[in-house]
């Protein structure tokens, strides 16, 4: 276990190093000149060169990357080119909002996805099953930008049940969480359905029914705990998918998280922020996968870590 | 030193020379204005730094104007220069020495009185390379600038503190635009102790002398300005509080305005909703329309064949159907025929420009040796409506036989291509260029049409460099005497007419501004389309529903 953990940690570190190198190189190769962005339109060429020198952007790639790494290991992500604030400060101030939205989304997608999956499994082959599966397919395929605006229009503008975007209270959280959840809920519904169908075929379920237990009791007490196990392990992996969705959803709902931060940074070629958020997201994904792998054997003893 | 100019004379002379006919009576306070209340303004993007030496986007530009002051300012809603932190000023006869008398009793938000030392410190700081100010170049005519910019000196020799309330600025050459330079944000006065305290984070802890002071800044969420009770301009500002909320898509902001939750959507009316808003009389009544110091144009790279031929460039000018393009963007602009926008002094209203005449354009192309046209590339920024406008241009060009393929790229990439000598044959400038930094005709020449801008990384995307016109421009800007301003503007009109004869650009339109406000907002309409405060002049607007 310890050896496994050690090996995985080293692997994770290598992955993060690779991500940092590739992202840094891609941003370096960008045809857009960040210095021109910073300097604005009226800067003289002398001013532009001065700023380039002050930021060390006149150095060769290897030196720039090495300097970034040495700062990185000290927890320093540099200063934003545009906002001129510390990137760590910008990310830390927005991280709680993103984590809250992720939590809300996971809760929503589990509630929606698992319910759909169970109902579809129990009514397998029926019209209900088929329409639920079509619905899950639509959910997976619908662009989140559209889903977000649709939910916003119906529930916030028309019905006034929720505020129109923003951040702060529980009611602010509902619509963005739902929007992120719609996509993943589709996956969970399909997984839950097949997992549940597997379990319902097992002998012990028939035994329980034969004992004369109510259908609902069998479903909830006997079938559900076993069917849900593989799903739990998926949550860690799901973080990567969530991260992608959050960039779009945060922009639509004005949710002050890191997705919105990086979206603005991309438009303004604010490289330190793009780097910082990419690394933090990569870290979250690596961590999620690691946790999923570590938790798996506890949930399902058939899996062994080697 | 012979003094030929005192403030009173200056104010009226400048009023004449601006001659924009703005109706707002700035000097007298608005009799209907009420003190108190607060408003909410939304933006999509975070606000960048509030450091006046650094901030340079249209979002923080007017916020900084409310937090800080400069020696000069403009009368609200107009482009008329007026002394601000300076009480009066004098210009020497040779136009090279400007002496400013400062107001007494002006206090920074930290309670300390502002003096001439602060003015000098602020100018030394903005020109120091370590500050990384994008506006440092505006001060290049001050004596000693080159040494400071090169890192050889810490202080501008041309700026002298005569006494605590007098500062003298000497220039290397007469500069008619210098008073405008003293009104741009980069020249605003900052307290040394606050800069030393906050260092690089001063932009997040702004301390100025302005009408408002910063009360709260929650990164990524909101920024709150509070009324400065010690503001030297008694009776201002009217509002007690302004809250800026960030991260709000323009479409969401519009919905919130319609529900009465906010007062100004800072990013304006989203294009997709423009027609809907304007066709609703109740909403249209709350839209204020105004001119902008902006021109959208097609640049043609005169160093790249076939655009090195005058007839080809003239043909392009005649091929573009500007009226149709303006209609396509819901009439949010007016067709242009010259580089300067109509609200800019020096605009030649009698200039006729090139007519829309595809037949004549075809003839010109044939004369230039391209009876069957040619293929080229048209660069444009990739956000709406620019790709649509580029398509309209493409269609117009195809009618005279020019096959232009569109390169729709991110803003930074188009700017990079334009700044390379062989980078882009044609660029549609929309979304990037050009809005004046200050209301003076010279601002449309140097960086975008003069030789100084035709350098790698420059903004003169047509790489047009006419030494004779550069000399004429220098001659015009040496006329500092406001009494001769009309003569100066005539020279500028002449320069732009000569530019159009060479046709490095095809001017397409001048954008109009449309500010949507809530029903409770009061104040003259000009304040909502203020040419220097975008979107609105925060210091002078008020709300009608306070006691």
PDB file of N, CA and C in Angstrom, chain A residues 31-32 36-45 47 50-51 54-55 79 82-85 89-90 93-94 149 152 156-157 160 164 167 251-252 254 256 260-261 264 267-269, chain B residues 44-49 54 56 129-134 137-138 145 200-201 204 219-221 247 249 251-252 255-256 259 411-413 416 432 434-437 455 457-459:
ATOM      1  N   UNK A  31       1.376  33.134 -31.021  1.00  0.00           N
ATOM      2  CA  UNK A  31       1.822  34.265 -31.846  1.00  0.00           C
ATOM      3  C   UNK A  31       1.544  35.615 -31.191  1.00  0.00           C
ATOM      4  N   UNK A  32       0.572  35.674 -30.266  1.00  0.00           N
ATOM      5  CA  UNK A  32       0.256  36.952 -29.626  1.00  0.00           C
ATOM      6  C   UNK A  32       1.369  37.327 -28.657  1.00  0.00           C
ATOM      7  N   UNK A  36       2.762  43.346 -25.759  1.00  0.00           N
ATOM      8  CA  UNK A  36       1.932  44.331 -26.472  1.00  0.00           C
ATOM      9  C   UNK A  36       0.589  44.484 -25.767  1.00  0.00           C
ATOM     10  N   UNK A  37       0.076  43.365 -25.244  1.00  0.00           N
ATOM     11  CA  UNK A  37      -1.197  43.412 -24.521  1.00  0.00           C
ATOM     12  C   UNK A  37      -1.069  44.311 -23.295  1.00  0.00           C
ATOM     13  N   UNK A  38       0.026  44.136 -22.567  1.00  0.00           N
ATOM     14  CA  UNK A  38       0.227  44.896 -21.336  1.00  0.00           C
ATOM     15  C   UNK A  38       0.448  46.359 -21.669  1.00  0.00           C
ATOM     16  N   UNK A  39       1.239  46.586 -22.705  1.00  0.00           N
ATOM     17  CA  UNK A  39       1.674  47.949 -22.993  1.00  0.00           C
ATOM     18  C   UNK A  39       0.548  48.810 -23.548  1.00  0.00           C
ATOM     19  N   UNK A  40      -0.460  48.169 -24.128  1.00  0.00           N
ATOM     20  CA  UNK A  40      -1.551  48.972 -24.657  1.00  0.00           C
ATOM     21  C   UNK A  40      -1.184  49.618 -25.965  1.00  0.00           C
ATOM     22  N   UNK A  41      -2.141  50.380 -26.526  1.00  0.00           N
ATOM     23  CA  UNK A  41      -1.968  50.811 -27.901  1.00  0.00           C
ATOM     24  C   UNK A  41      -1.069  52.008 -28.063  1.00  0.00           C
ATOM     25  N   UNK A  42      -0.931  52.831 -27.033  1.00  0.00           N
ATOM     26  CA  UNK A  42      -0.167  54.048 -27.263  1.00  0.00           C
ATOM     27  C   UNK A  42       1.280  53.948 -26.830  1.00  0.00           C
ATOM     28  N   UNK A  43       1.680  52.770 -26.370  1.00  0.00           N
ATOM     29  CA  UNK A  43       3.050  52.626 -25.899  1.00  0.00           C
ATOM     30  C   UNK A  43       4.022  52.732 -27.071  1.00  0.00           C
ATOM     31  N   UNK A  44       5.137  53.410 -26.832  1.00  0.00           N
ATOM     32  CA  UNK A  44       6.166  53.495 -27.863  1.00  0.00           C
ATOM     33  C   UNK A  44       6.938  52.178 -27.870  1.00  0.00           C
ATOM     34  N   UNK A  45       7.601  51.859 -28.998  1.00  0.00           N
ATOM     35  CA  UNK A  45       8.403  50.629 -29.027  1.00  0.00           C
ATOM     36  C   UNK A  45       9.401  50.567 -27.871  1.00  0.00           C
ATOM     37  N   UNK A  47       8.976  51.768 -24.822  1.00  0.00           N
ATOM     38  CA  UNK A  47       8.235  51.357 -23.645  1.00  0.00           C
ATOM     39  C   UNK A  47       7.977  49.852 -23.688  1.00  0.00           C
ATOM     40  N   UNK A  50      11.066  47.963 -22.834  1.00  0.00           N
ATOM     41  CA  UNK A  50      11.349  48.121 -21.413  1.00  0.00           C
ATOM     42  C   UNK A  50      10.496  47.155 -20.586  1.00  0.00           C
ATOM     43  N   UNK A  51       9.202  47.080 -20.897  1.00  0.00           N
ATOM     44  CA  UNK A  51       8.324  46.191 -20.144  1.00  0.00           C
ATOM     45  C   UNK A  51       8.743  44.735 -20.372  1.00  0.00           C
ATOM     46  N   UNK A  54      11.647  44.124 -18.169  1.00  0.00           N
ATOM     47  CA  UNK A  54      11.271  44.085 -16.750  1.00  0.00           C
ATOM     48  C   UNK A  54      10.630  42.749 -16.381  1.00  0.00           C
ATOM     49  N   UNK A  55       9.857  42.181 -17.323  1.00  0.00           N
ATOM     50  CA  UNK A  55       9.176  40.921 -17.043  1.00  0.00           C
ATOM     51  C   UNK A  55      10.054  39.713 -17.356  1.00  0.00           C
ATOM     52  N   UNK A  79       2.998  37.188 -10.984  1.00  0.00           N
ATOM     53  CA  UNK A  79       1.989  38.243 -10.978  1.00  0.00           C
ATOM     54  C   UNK A  79       1.253  38.271 -12.298  1.00  0.00           C
ATOM     55  N   UNK A  82      -2.057  41.525 -16.488  1.00  0.00           N
ATOM     56  CA  UNK A  82      -3.075  42.553 -16.661  1.00  0.00           C
ATOM     57  C   UNK A  82      -3.508  43.118 -15.309  1.00  0.00           C
ATOM     58  N   UNK A  83      -3.848  42.227 -14.374  1.00  0.00           N
ATOM     59  CA  UNK A  83      -4.345  42.717 -13.085  1.00  0.00           C
ATOM     60  C   UNK A  83      -3.225  43.115 -12.144  1.00  0.00           C
ATOM     61  N   UNK A  84      -2.016  42.666 -12.424  1.00  0.00           N
ATOM     62  CA  UNK A  84      -0.822  43.006 -11.647  1.00  0.00           C
ATOM     63  C   UNK A  84      -0.889  42.486 -10.210  1.00  0.00           C
ATOM     64  N   UNK A  85      -1.823  41.568  -9.914  1.00  0.00           N
ATOM     65  CA  UNK A  85      -1.877  41.003  -8.569  1.00  0.00           C
ATOM     66  C   UNK A  85      -1.170  39.648  -8.576  1.00  0.00           C
ATOM     67  N   UNK A  89      -2.919  34.738  -5.054  1.00  0.00           N
ATOM     68  CA  UNK A  89      -3.989  35.468  -4.366  1.00  0.00           C
ATOM     69  C   UNK A  89      -5.273  35.427  -5.193  1.00  0.00           C
ATOM     70  N   UNK A  90      -5.137  35.643  -6.514  1.00  0.00           N
ATOM     71  CA  UNK A  90      -6.313  35.641  -7.386  1.00  0.00           C
ATOM     72  C   UNK A  90      -6.983  34.267  -7.368  1.00  0.00           C
ATOM     73  N   UNK A  93      -8.551  33.430  -3.866  1.00  0.00           N
ATOM     74  CA  UNK A  93      -9.775  34.172  -3.561  1.00  0.00           C
ATOM     75  C   UNK A  93     -10.963  33.595  -4.320  1.00  0.00           C
ATOM     76  N   UNK A  94     -10.693  32.857  -5.422  1.00  0.00           N
ATOM     77  CA  UNK A  94     -11.785  32.323  -6.230  1.00  0.00           C
ATOM     78  C   UNK A  94     -12.003  30.825  -6.024  1.00  0.00           C
ATOM     79  N   UNK A 149     -28.319  29.167 -20.043  1.00  0.00           N
ATOM     80  CA  UNK A 149     -29.165  30.318 -20.381  1.00  0.00           C
ATOM     81  C   UNK A 149     -30.640  29.942 -20.318  1.00  0.00           C
ATOM     82  N   UNK A 152     -31.659  29.749 -16.724  1.00  0.00           N
ATOM     83  CA  UNK A 152     -31.659  31.125 -16.223  1.00  0.00           C
ATOM     84  C   UNK A 152     -32.941  31.834 -16.667  1.00  0.00           C
ATOM     85  N   UNK A 156     -35.196  31.929 -13.432  1.00  0.00           N
ATOM     86  CA  UNK A 156     -34.820  33.184 -12.785  1.00  0.00           C
ATOM     87  C   UNK A 156     -35.599  34.366 -13.364  1.00  0.00           C
ATOM     88  N   UNK A 157     -35.685  34.433 -14.709  1.00  0.00           N
ATOM     89  CA  UNK A 157     -36.327  35.601 -15.311  1.00  0.00           C
ATOM     90  C   UNK A 157     -37.845  35.438 -15.302  1.00  0.00           C
ATOM     91  N   UNK A 160     -38.876  33.752 -11.514  1.00  0.00           N
ATOM     92  CA  UNK A 160     -38.279  34.451 -10.367  1.00  0.00           C
ATOM     93  C   UNK A 160     -38.060  33.558  -9.149  1.00  0.00           C
ATOM     94  N   UNK A 164     -30.901  36.022 -10.734  1.00  0.00           N
ATOM     95  CA  UNK A 164     -30.307  35.967 -12.080  1.00  0.00           C
ATOM     96  C   UNK A 164     -28.800  36.057 -11.941  1.00  0.00           C
ATOM     97  N   UNK A 167     -23.598  35.338  -6.751  1.00  0.00           N
ATOM     98  CA  UNK A 167     -22.952  34.435  -5.817  1.00  0.00           C
ATOM     99  C   UNK A 167     -23.282  34.893  -4.413  1.00  0.00           C
ATOM    100  N   UNK A 251     -19.027  31.396 -16.350  1.00  0.00           N
ATOM    101  CA  UNK A 251     -19.172  32.618 -17.143  1.00  0.00           C
ATOM    102  C   UNK A 251     -20.638  32.980 -17.326  1.00  0.00           C
ATOM    103  N   UNK A 252     -21.470  31.973 -17.581  1.00  0.00           N
ATOM    104  CA  UNK A 252     -22.889  32.263 -17.803  1.00  0.00           C
ATOM    105  C   UNK A 252     -23.546  32.830 -16.547  1.00  0.00           C
ATOM    106  N   UNK A 254     -22.091  34.197 -13.881  1.00  0.00           N
ATOM    107  CA  UNK A 254     -21.341  35.185 -13.113  1.00  0.00           C
ATOM    108  C   UNK A 254     -20.869  34.609 -11.800  1.00  0.00           C
ATOM    109  N   UNK A 256     -18.103  33.598  -9.351  1.00  0.00           N
ATOM    110  CA  UNK A 256     -16.720  34.088  -9.251  1.00  0.00           C
ATOM    111  C   UNK A 256     -15.705  32.999  -8.926  1.00  0.00           C
ATOM    112  N   UNK A 260     -14.065  31.252 -14.433  1.00  0.00           N
ATOM    113  CA  UNK A 260     -14.285  32.595 -14.974  1.00  0.00           C
ATOM    114  C   UNK A 260     -12.950  33.343 -15.079  1.00  0.00           C
ATOM    115  N   UNK A 261     -12.126  33.144 -14.065  1.00  0.00           N
ATOM    116  CA  UNK A 261     -10.816  33.802 -14.033  1.00  0.00           C
ATOM    117  C   UNK A 261      -9.999  33.414 -15.265  1.00  0.00           C
ATOM    118  N   UNK A 264     -11.368  34.802 -18.679  1.00  0.00           N
ATOM    119  CA  UNK A 264     -10.956  36.193 -18.912  1.00  0.00           C
ATOM    120  C   UNK A 264      -9.481  36.271 -19.274  1.00  0.00           C
ATOM    121  N   UNK A 267      -8.709  35.408 -22.870  1.00  0.00           N
ATOM    122  CA  UNK A 267      -9.048  36.469 -23.811  1.00  0.00           C
ATOM    123  C   UNK A 267      -8.037  37.599 -23.791  1.00  0.00           C
ATOM    124  N   UNK A 268      -7.364  37.777 -22.656  1.00  0.00           N
ATOM    125  CA  UNK A 268      -6.426  38.892 -22.560  1.00  0.00           C
ATOM    126  C   UNK A 268      -4.970  38.425 -22.617  1.00  0.00           C
ATOM    127  N   UNK A 269      -4.738  37.151 -22.965  1.00  0.00           N
ATOM    128  CA  UNK A 269      -3.386  36.579 -23.002  1.00  0.00           C
ATOM    129  C   UNK A 269      -2.639  36.859 -21.696  1.00  0.00           C
TER     130      UNK A 269
ATOM    131  N   UNK B  44     -18.714  42.349 -17.241  1.00  0.00           N
ATOM    132  CA  UNK B  44     -18.415  40.939 -17.476  1.00  0.00           C
ATOM    133  C   UNK B  44     -17.039  40.588 -16.891  1.00  0.00           C
ATOM    134  N   UNK B  45     -16.054  41.407 -17.198  1.00  0.00           N
ATOM    135  CA  UNK B  45     -14.683  41.079 -16.801  1.00  0.00           C
ATOM    136  C   UNK B  45     -14.311  41.745 -15.498  1.00  0.00           C
ATOM    137  N   UNK B  46     -13.387  41.111 -14.804  1.00  0.00           N
ATOM    138  CA  UNK B  46     -12.806  41.708 -13.613  1.00  0.00           C
ATOM    139  C   UNK B  46     -12.178  43.038 -13.961  1.00  0.00           C
ATOM    140  N   UNK B  47     -12.150  43.915 -12.970  1.00  0.00           N
ATOM    141  CA  UNK B  47     -11.435  45.152 -13.201  1.00  0.00           C
ATOM    142  C   UNK B  47      -9.957  44.852 -12.964  1.00  0.00           C
ATOM    143  N   UNK B  48      -9.127  45.390 -13.834  1.00  0.00           N
ATOM    144  CA  UNK B  48      -7.690  45.223 -13.633  1.00  0.00           C
ATOM    145  C   UNK B  48      -7.259  46.267 -12.611  1.00  0.00           C
ATOM    146  N   UNK B  49      -6.023  46.557 -12.552  1.00  0.00           N
ATOM    147  CA  UNK B  49      -5.473  47.473 -11.552  1.00  0.00           C
ATOM    148  C   UNK B  49      -6.164  48.850 -11.545  1.00  0.00           C
ATOM    149  N   UNK B  54      -0.881  52.694 -14.516  1.00  0.00           N
ATOM    150  CA  UNK B  54      -0.893  51.419 -15.235  1.00  0.00           C
ATOM    151  C   UNK B  54      -2.233  51.138 -15.918  1.00  0.00           C
ATOM    152  N   UNK B  56      -5.300  50.842 -18.105  1.00  0.00           N
ATOM    153  CA  UNK B  56      -5.436  51.360 -19.460  1.00  0.00           C
ATOM    154  C   UNK B  56      -6.466  50.549 -20.223  1.00  0.00           C
ATOM    155  N   UNK B 129      11.058  53.284 -15.709  1.00  0.00           N
ATOM    156  CA  UNK B 129      10.812  51.987 -16.363  1.00  0.00           C
ATOM    157  C   UNK B 129      10.295  50.919 -15.397  1.00  0.00           C
ATOM    158  N   UNK B 130      10.681  51.008 -14.124  1.00  0.00           N
ATOM    159  CA  UNK B 130      10.263  49.984 -13.152  1.00  0.00           C
ATOM    160  C   UNK B 130       8.748  49.981 -12.958  1.00  0.00           C
ATOM    161  N   UNK B 131       8.111  51.115 -13.198  1.00  0.00           N
ATOM    162  CA  UNK B 131       6.656  51.189 -13.027  1.00  0.00           C
ATOM    163  C   UNK B 131       5.931  50.427 -14.140  1.00  0.00           C
ATOM    164  N   UNK B 132       6.609  50.211 -15.262  1.00  0.00           N
ATOM    165  CA  UNK B 132       6.027  49.507 -16.412  1.00  0.00           C
ATOM    166  C   UNK B 132       4.739  50.165 -16.888  1.00  0.00           C
ATOM    167  N   UNK B 133       4.736  51.477 -16.930  1.00  0.00           N
ATOM    168  CA  UNK B 133       3.522  52.161 -17.354  1.00  0.00           C
ATOM    169  C   UNK B 133       3.362  52.113 -18.870  1.00  0.00           C
ATOM    170  N   UNK B 134       2.176  51.691 -19.338  1.00  0.00           N
ATOM    171  CA  UNK B 134       1.941  51.715 -20.780  1.00  0.00           C
ATOM    172  C   UNK B 134       1.882  53.150 -21.318  1.00  0.00           C
ATOM    173  N   UNK B 137       5.235  56.859 -22.636  1.00  0.00           N
ATOM    174  CA  UNK B 137       5.587  57.590 -23.853  1.00  0.00           C
ATOM    175  C   UNK B 137       4.868  58.918 -24.017  1.00  0.00           C
ATOM    176  N   UNK B 138       3.704  59.084 -23.357  1.00  0.00           N
ATOM    177  CA  UNK B 138       2.991  60.357 -23.463  1.00  0.00           C
ATOM    178  C   UNK B 138       3.817  61.522 -22.918  1.00  0.00           C
ATOM    179  N   UNK B 145      13.258  63.204 -19.929  1.00  0.00           N
ATOM    180  CA  UNK B 145      12.512  61.948 -20.087  1.00  0.00           C
ATOM    181  C   UNK B 145      13.420  60.814 -20.547  1.00  0.00           C
ATOM    182  N   UNK B 200       3.833  47.013  -5.299  1.00  0.00           N
ATOM    183  CA  UNK B 200       3.192  46.604  -6.547  1.00  0.00           C
ATOM    184  C   UNK B 200       1.683  46.421  -6.388  1.00  0.00           C
ATOM    185  N   UNK B 201       1.211  46.373  -5.137  1.00  0.00           N
ATOM    186  CA  UNK B 201      -0.230  46.191  -4.913  1.00  0.00           C
ATOM    187  C   UNK B 201      -0.980  47.510  -4.757  1.00  0.00           C
ATOM    188  N   UNK B 204      -4.398  47.822  -6.060  1.00  0.00           N
ATOM    189  CA  UNK B 204      -5.520  47.223  -5.326  1.00  0.00           C
ATOM    190  C   UNK B 204      -5.859  48.027  -4.085  1.00  0.00           C
ATOM    191  N   UNK B 219     -12.242  40.356  -4.704  1.00  0.00           N
ATOM    192  CA  UNK B 219     -11.733  39.940  -6.013  1.00  0.00           C
ATOM    193  C   UNK B 219     -12.738  39.082  -6.761  1.00  0.00           C
ATOM    194  N   UNK B 220     -12.969  39.451  -8.011  1.00  0.00           N
ATOM    195  CA  UNK B 220     -13.838  38.637  -8.862  1.00  0.00           C
ATOM    196  C   UNK B 220     -15.310  38.844  -8.592  1.00  0.00           C
ATOM    197  N   UNK B 221     -15.679  39.612  -7.568  1.00  0.00           N
ATOM    198  CA  UNK B 221     -17.098  39.763  -7.258  1.00  0.00           C
ATOM    199  C   UNK B 221     -17.558  41.207  -7.306  1.00  0.00           C
ATOM    200  N   UNK B 247     -18.317  39.784 -13.475  1.00  0.00           N
ATOM    201  CA  UNK B 247     -18.641  38.427 -13.899  1.00  0.00           C
ATOM    202  C   UNK B 247     -20.047  38.305 -14.438  1.00  0.00           C
ATOM    203  N   UNK B 249     -22.467  38.424 -17.552  1.00  0.00           N
ATOM    204  CA  UNK B 249     -22.598  38.454 -19.000  1.00  0.00           C
ATOM    205  C   UNK B 249     -23.519  39.613 -19.379  1.00  0.00           C
ATOM    206  N   UNK B 251     -25.834  39.879 -21.436  1.00  0.00           N
ATOM    207  CA  UNK B 251     -27.236  39.486 -21.600  1.00  0.00           C
ATOM    208  C   UNK B 251     -27.912  39.331 -20.236  1.00  0.00           C
ATOM    209  N   UNK B 252     -27.153  38.803 -19.267  1.00  0.00           N
ATOM    210  CA  UNK B 252     -27.671  38.653 -17.905  1.00  0.00           C
ATOM    211  C   UNK B 252     -27.858  40.040 -17.284  1.00  0.00           C
ATOM    212  N   UNK B 255     -31.065  41.568 -18.478  1.00  0.00           N
ATOM    213  CA  UNK B 255     -32.228  40.989 -17.795  1.00  0.00           C
ATOM    214  C   UNK B 255     -32.368  41.576 -16.392  1.00  0.00           C
ATOM    215  N   UNK B 256     -31.236  41.755 -15.719  1.00  0.00           N
ATOM    216  CA  UNK B 256     -31.294  42.295 -14.357  1.00  0.00           C
ATOM    217  C   UNK B 256     -31.728  43.761 -14.374  1.00  0.00           C
ATOM    218  N   UNK B 259     -35.367  43.970 -14.671  1.00  0.00           N
ATOM    219  CA  UNK B 259     -36.046  43.651 -13.407  1.00  0.00           C
ATOM    220  C   UNK B 259     -35.798  44.713 -12.343  1.00  0.00           C
ATOM    221  N   UNK B 411      -7.917  38.948 -30.829  1.00  0.00           N
ATOM    222  CA  UNK B 411      -7.438  40.326 -30.924  1.00  0.00           C
ATOM    223  C   UNK B 411      -5.908  40.429 -30.934  1.00  0.00           C
ATOM    224  N   UNK B 412      -5.277  39.749 -29.975  1.00  0.00           N
ATOM    225  CA  UNK B 412      -3.830  39.869 -29.836  1.00  0.00           C
ATOM    226  C   UNK B 412      -3.115  39.371 -31.097  1.00  0.00           C
ATOM    227  N   UNK B 413      -3.694  38.361 -31.748  1.00  0.00           N
ATOM    228  CA  UNK B 413      -3.043  37.803 -32.935  1.00  0.00           C
ATOM    229  C   UNK B 413      -3.157  38.738 -34.127  1.00  0.00           C
ATOM    230  N   UNK B 416      -0.696  41.459 -33.567  1.00  0.00           N
ATOM    231  CA  UNK B 416       0.658  40.974 -33.838  1.00  0.00           C
ATOM    232  C   UNK B 416       0.922  40.938 -35.349  1.00  0.00           C
ATOM    233  N   UNK B 432     -10.426  46.912 -32.203  1.00  0.00           N
ATOM    234  CA  UNK B 432      -9.033  47.128 -31.790  1.00  0.00           C
ATOM    235  C   UNK B 432      -8.610  48.592 -31.923  1.00  0.00           C
ATOM    236  N   UNK B 434      -9.616  52.576 -33.894  1.00  0.00           N
ATOM    237  CA  UNK B 434      -8.801  53.368 -33.017  1.00  0.00           C
ATOM    238  C   UNK B 434      -9.719  54.281 -32.228  1.00  0.00           C
ATOM    239  N   UNK B 435      -9.517  54.350 -30.926  1.00  0.00           N
ATOM    240  CA  UNK B 435     -10.240  55.303 -30.092  1.00  0.00           C
ATOM    241  C   UNK B 435      -9.205  56.273 -29.547  1.00  0.00           C
ATOM    242  N   UNK B 436      -9.509  57.566 -29.619  1.00  0.00           N
ATOM    243  CA  UNK B 436      -8.535  58.566 -29.186  1.00  0.00           C
ATOM    244  C   UNK B 436      -8.291  58.475 -27.688  1.00  0.00           C
ATOM    245  N   UNK B 437      -7.033  58.684 -27.286  1.00  0.00           N
ATOM    246  CA  UNK B 437      -6.709  58.772 -25.863  1.00  0.00           C
ATOM    247  C   UNK B 437      -7.125  60.117 -25.303  1.00  0.00           C
ATOM    248  N   UNK B 455       6.610  50.661 -37.393  1.00  0.00           N
ATOM    249  CA  UNK B 455       7.777  49.918 -36.921  1.00  0.00           C
ATOM    250  C   UNK B 455       7.280  48.555 -36.447  1.00  0.00           C
ATOM    251  N   UNK B 457       5.876  45.835 -34.337  1.00  0.00           N
ATOM    252  CA  UNK B 457       5.141  45.948 -33.089  1.00  0.00           C
ATOM    253  C   UNK B 457       4.349  47.239 -32.989  1.00  0.00           C
ATOM    254  N   UNK B 458       4.372  48.060 -34.022  1.00  0.00           N
ATOM    255  CA  UNK B 458       3.639  49.327 -33.987  1.00  0.00           C
ATOM    256  C   UNK B 458       2.183  49.134 -34.397  1.00  0.00           C
ATOM    257  N   UNK B 459       1.443  50.244 -34.365  1.00  0.00           N
ATOM    258  CA  UNK B 459       0.016  50.185 -34.676  1.00  0.00           C
ATOM    259  C   UNK B 459      -0.309  50.753 -36.049  1.00  0.00           C
TER     260      UNK B 459
END
